[in-house]
XYZ file of C-alpha atoms in Angstrom:
298
model
C 0.060 0.102 0.311
C 1.264 3.391 -0.771
C 2.746 5.455 2.086
C 1.489 8.537 0.590
C -2.134 7.541 0.962
C -1.660 6.415 4.771
C 0.324 9.478 5.467
C -2.708 11.817 4.237
C -5.191 9.783 5.974
C -3.395 10.174 9.272
C -2.990 13.833 8.577
C -6.640 14.356 8.144
C -7.792 12.336 11.102
C -5.295 14.272 13.229
C -5.946 17.735 11.985
C -9.710 17.415 11.348
C -10.039 18.878 7.894
C -8.534 18.390 4.344
C -7.655 22.007 4.353
C -5.450 21.785 7.365
C -3.848 18.500 6.151
C -3.055 20.232 2.804
C -1.273 23.036 4.493
C 0.590 20.544 7.033
C 1.736 18.232 4.048
C 2.244 20.926 1.390
C 0.027 19.696 -1.099
C -3.225 20.874 -2.655
C -6.622 19.952 -1.455
C -7.451 18.163 -4.381
C -4.405 15.892 -3.910
C -5.779 15.198 -0.487
C -9.011 14.347 -1.760
C -7.706 11.876 -4.457
C -5.630 10.049 -1.842
C -8.607 9.731 0.324
C -10.706 8.531 -2.288
C -8.142 5.866 -3.425
C -7.829 4.790 0.167
C -11.542 4.298 0.681
C -11.683 2.647 -2.626
C -9.044 0.036 -1.611
C -10.918 -0.412 1.680
C -14.126 -0.829 0.089
C -15.906 1.388 2.674
C -15.772 4.970 4.097
C -12.993 5.818 6.633
C -13.926 9.544 7.009
C -17.453 10.998 7.445
C -17.346 14.433 5.744
C -18.317 16.461 8.622
C -16.637 19.440 10.115
C -14.535 18.442 11.869
C -14.048 15.146 9.938
C -15.004 12.089 11.928
C -13.787 8.632 11.718
C -15.804 5.641 10.787
C -15.116 2.293 12.787
C -13.124 1.056 10.315
C -11.200 4.302 9.755
C -10.512 4.208 13.583
C -9.113 0.958 13.220
C -6.740 1.981 10.378
C -5.515 5.204 12.275
C -4.477 2.730 15.170
C -2.524 0.870 12.720
C -1.042 3.941 10.936
C 0.101 5.800 13.782
C 3.184 3.330 14.658
C 4.262 3.850 11.031
C 4.104 7.378 11.255
C 6.188 7.072 14.501
C 8.617 4.739 12.741
C 8.885 7.488 9.657
C 9.820 10.048 12.341
C 12.430 7.822 13.717
C 14.195 7.237 10.666
C 14.150 10.592 9.647
C 15.720 11.631 13.162
C 18.496 8.919 12.552
C 19.369 10.399 9.264
C 19.354 13.930 10.991
C 21.501 12.651 13.877
C 24.836 14.280 13.264
C 27.377 15.574 16.071
C 27.258 19.238 14.626
C 24.882 21.425 16.317
C 23.477 23.138 13.287
C 20.071 23.267 11.315
C 16.590 24.228 12.738
C 15.068 23.005 15.736
C 11.159 23.684 16.696
C 9.693 24.434 19.888
C 5.895 24.989 20.281
C 4.307 26.561 23.341
C 1.746 29.284 24.285
C 2.448 32.893 23.475
C 2.643 33.926 27.251
C 5.390 31.409 27.521
C 7.528 33.104 24.765
C 6.985 36.535 25.709
C 7.621 35.957 29.431
C 10.178 33.330 29.638
C 11.839 32.501 26.502
C 12.412 35.670 24.753
C 14.399 37.294 27.339
C 16.716 34.178 27.428
C 17.232 34.017 23.704
C 20.618 35.648 23.528
C 21.808 33.035 25.966
C 20.491 30.425 23.747
C 22.539 31.795 20.691
C 25.596 32.026 22.732
C 25.649 28.613 23.420
C 24.193 27.452 19.989
C 25.364 29.945 17.497
C 24.717 27.712 14.414
C 21.141 26.501 15.519
C 18.160 28.010 14.055
C 15.263 28.127 16.601
C 11.665 28.173 15.306
C 9.131 28.764 18.025
C 5.168 28.155 17.259
C 3.406 30.199 19.702
C -0.360 29.134 19.730
C -2.923 27.822 22.079
C -3.452 24.956 19.374
C -1.455 21.667 20.379
C 0.942 20.942 17.745
C 1.625 17.178 17.082
C 5.036 16.005 18.150
C 4.343 12.587 16.519
C 3.575 13.977 13.058
C 6.779 16.319 13.216
C 4.992 19.560 13.506
C 7.477 20.437 16.579
C 10.600 18.949 18.008
C 9.892 19.976 21.711
C 6.855 21.136 23.431
C 6.150 23.271 26.614
C 2.884 22.067 27.757
C 0.658 22.685 30.648
C -0.575 19.142 31.074
C 1.438 15.822 31.208
C 0.661 13.644 28.284
C -1.271 10.442 28.725
C -0.777 8.463 25.629
C 1.809 7.413 23.008
C 5.406 7.723 22.520
C 6.418 10.872 24.372
C 8.834 11.561 26.966
C 7.629 14.163 29.448
C 9.736 16.160 32.175
C 8.191 18.491 34.693
C 10.156 21.627 34.770
C 8.336 23.799 37.410
C 4.909 24.532 38.725
C 2.816 27.936 38.387
C 0.522 28.969 41.094
C -2.419 31.389 40.718
C -4.120 33.594 42.936
C -7.031 36.638 42.721
C -5.527 39.843 41.805
C -6.713 43.387 41.677
C -5.692 47.026 40.805
C -4.410 48.662 44.098
C -6.899 51.408 43.340
C -10.079 48.985 42.857
C -12.463 49.125 45.617
C -13.213 45.307 46.807
C -16.404 44.124 48.038
C -18.525 40.787 47.902
C -20.066 41.888 44.403
C -16.802 43.285 42.711
C -16.951 42.454 38.950
C -14.664 39.537 37.731
C -12.775 39.044 34.578
C -11.872 35.558 32.835
C -10.935 33.642 29.781
C -12.867 32.522 26.749
C -12.500 31.019 23.427
C -9.617 28.440 23.229
C -8.934 28.974 26.909
C -12.579 28.786 28.111
C -11.965 25.062 29.352
C -8.646 25.477 31.291
C -8.870 24.663 34.905
C -8.090 28.239 35.950
C -11.149 29.415 34.153
C -13.476 26.691 35.346
C -12.369 27.429 38.828
C -13.192 31.067 38.349
C -16.654 30.234 37.094
C -17.468 28.133 40.158
C -16.048 30.938 42.434
C -18.267 33.503 41.105
C -20.998 31.352 40.255
C -23.729 33.844 41.385
C -22.657 36.469 38.784
C -21.455 36.512 35.260
C -17.850 37.902 34.152
C -17.765 41.569 33.327
C -14.919 40.717 30.650
C -13.726 37.583 28.901
C -10.781 37.831 26.761
C -8.627 35.056 24.842
C -5.394 35.841 26.118
C -3.954 35.623 29.752
C -1.579 38.856 29.299
C -4.532 40.817 28.153
C -6.547 39.661 31.205
C -3.609 40.773 33.182
C -3.823 44.223 31.581
C -7.405 44.337 32.310
C -6.952 43.896 35.764
C -4.156 46.526 35.953
C -6.645 49.144 34.349
C -9.008 48.435 37.374
C -11.796 46.701 35.341
C -12.130 44.223 38.018
C -10.559 40.917 39.680
C -9.318 37.888 38.029
C -7.348 34.704 38.660
C -3.922 35.455 37.226
C -0.559 33.421 37.352
C 1.656 35.008 40.308
C 4.362 35.136 37.850
C 2.394 37.327 35.518
C 0.958 39.595 38.196
C 4.589 40.252 39.379
C 5.327 42.077 36.295
C 2.301 44.317 36.385
C 2.424 47.444 38.399
C -0.083 48.598 41.007
C -1.496 45.117 41.110
C -1.990 43.375 44.652
C -3.008 39.936 45.506
C -6.493 39.702 47.021
C -7.877 37.131 49.769
C -10.783 35.057 48.033
C -13.053 36.028 51.124
C -12.898 39.753 50.348
C -14.524 38.944 46.907
C -17.294 36.968 48.025
C -15.903 34.030 46.480
C -18.036 30.675 47.265
C -16.551 27.509 48.549
C -13.165 26.500 49.961
C -11.284 25.140 47.219
C -7.592 25.458 46.865
C -6.368 27.881 44.674
C -5.275 26.160 41.248
C -1.541 25.650 40.424
C -0.390 24.259 37.111
C 2.775 22.151 36.041
C 4.703 22.762 33.124
C 5.939 19.798 31.346
C 8.627 19.688 28.608
C 7.608 17.236 26.134
C 9.670 15.554 23.138
C 8.837 12.453 21.066
C 10.909 9.375 22.035
C 12.386 8.970 18.609
C 13.780 12.508 18.540
C 14.963 12.771 22.349
C 18.623 11.821 21.428
C 19.060 13.966 18.168
C 21.941 16.407 19.390
C 20.275 19.614 18.312
C 17.044 18.511 20.287
C 19.018 17.749 23.166
C 20.395 20.980 22.920
C 17.251 22.889 22.990
C 15.871 20.571 25.973
C 19.133 21.555 27.988
C 18.215 25.109 27.671
C 14.618 24.645 28.496
C 15.731 22.900 31.666
C 17.350 26.096 32.862
C 14.076 27.930 32.947
C 12.840 29.191 36.518
C 10.101 31.533 36.461
C 9.130 33.879 39.192
C 7.555 32.134 42.072
C 8.381 28.746 40.519
C 11.424 26.370 40.643
C 12.842 23.526 38.674
C 11.209 20.235 39.451
C 11.933 16.594 39.059
C 11.526 14.525 35.889
C 9.271 11.919 34.673
C 8.852 9.823 31.708
C 5.783 9.014 30.085
C 4.517 7.314 26.676
C 2.013 9.479 25.349
C 0.108 9.820 22.012
C 0.294 12.954 19.556
C -2.521 15.388 20.963
């Protein structure tokens, strides 16, 4: 069976659309459609339901489970070809934009002093890039992977608390601000929704840094990472009891994990990036222990 057909199928199943798979593989959308048609002709039945996003049929799910080890093996073969002692070429890191602006950007001169021949490519987005498919070499993630062939190391923990502008008058009905869009389901936002269950948010934004600036402007209180709040002038931590917060839950914290595909962890330029990342110590955080975990692409 032609590898291109299987690779196309895996990309569509992983990314959820023909358009996204077309961009990822660098081929036209008509080529993607032709590949799927040929594969389904060989299968004698549909593999994908043409919904938005694409959904797998039962047979498609079985094929995807069989194809993923092939994708991993192809990535391992590519890594073996690239495994040279010279620290040159390109290495890709994916994480959220706030991590790039707050922690990574100030330390980039240090990276290039240590590895002047490396080209660092950073993908800063809320979407989770797939390490198994080669979208990135290393990821900084705010959750520990639970499936697949990934190795994860906990770098540090980030704690959160309620913050307000020092000029804001505090009372049990004070307005609160929160997150929306791709960040609407993160634990911090769910915690805030439970804490302020008796009243809706005054403002919702899809960016933690913007949320911090809204707090600084005096628009209301919000749950913020302590590391971000430390960068904001005239912003103070507030005890939940002063805000009319319900319940006695502990304030949330989040572990930051460095994740790499098992097939790439020994490539020299990837190891160089991982070594640099292990030196990260954000305000209020401290490097932590490591853990290995086999995990699937997410």
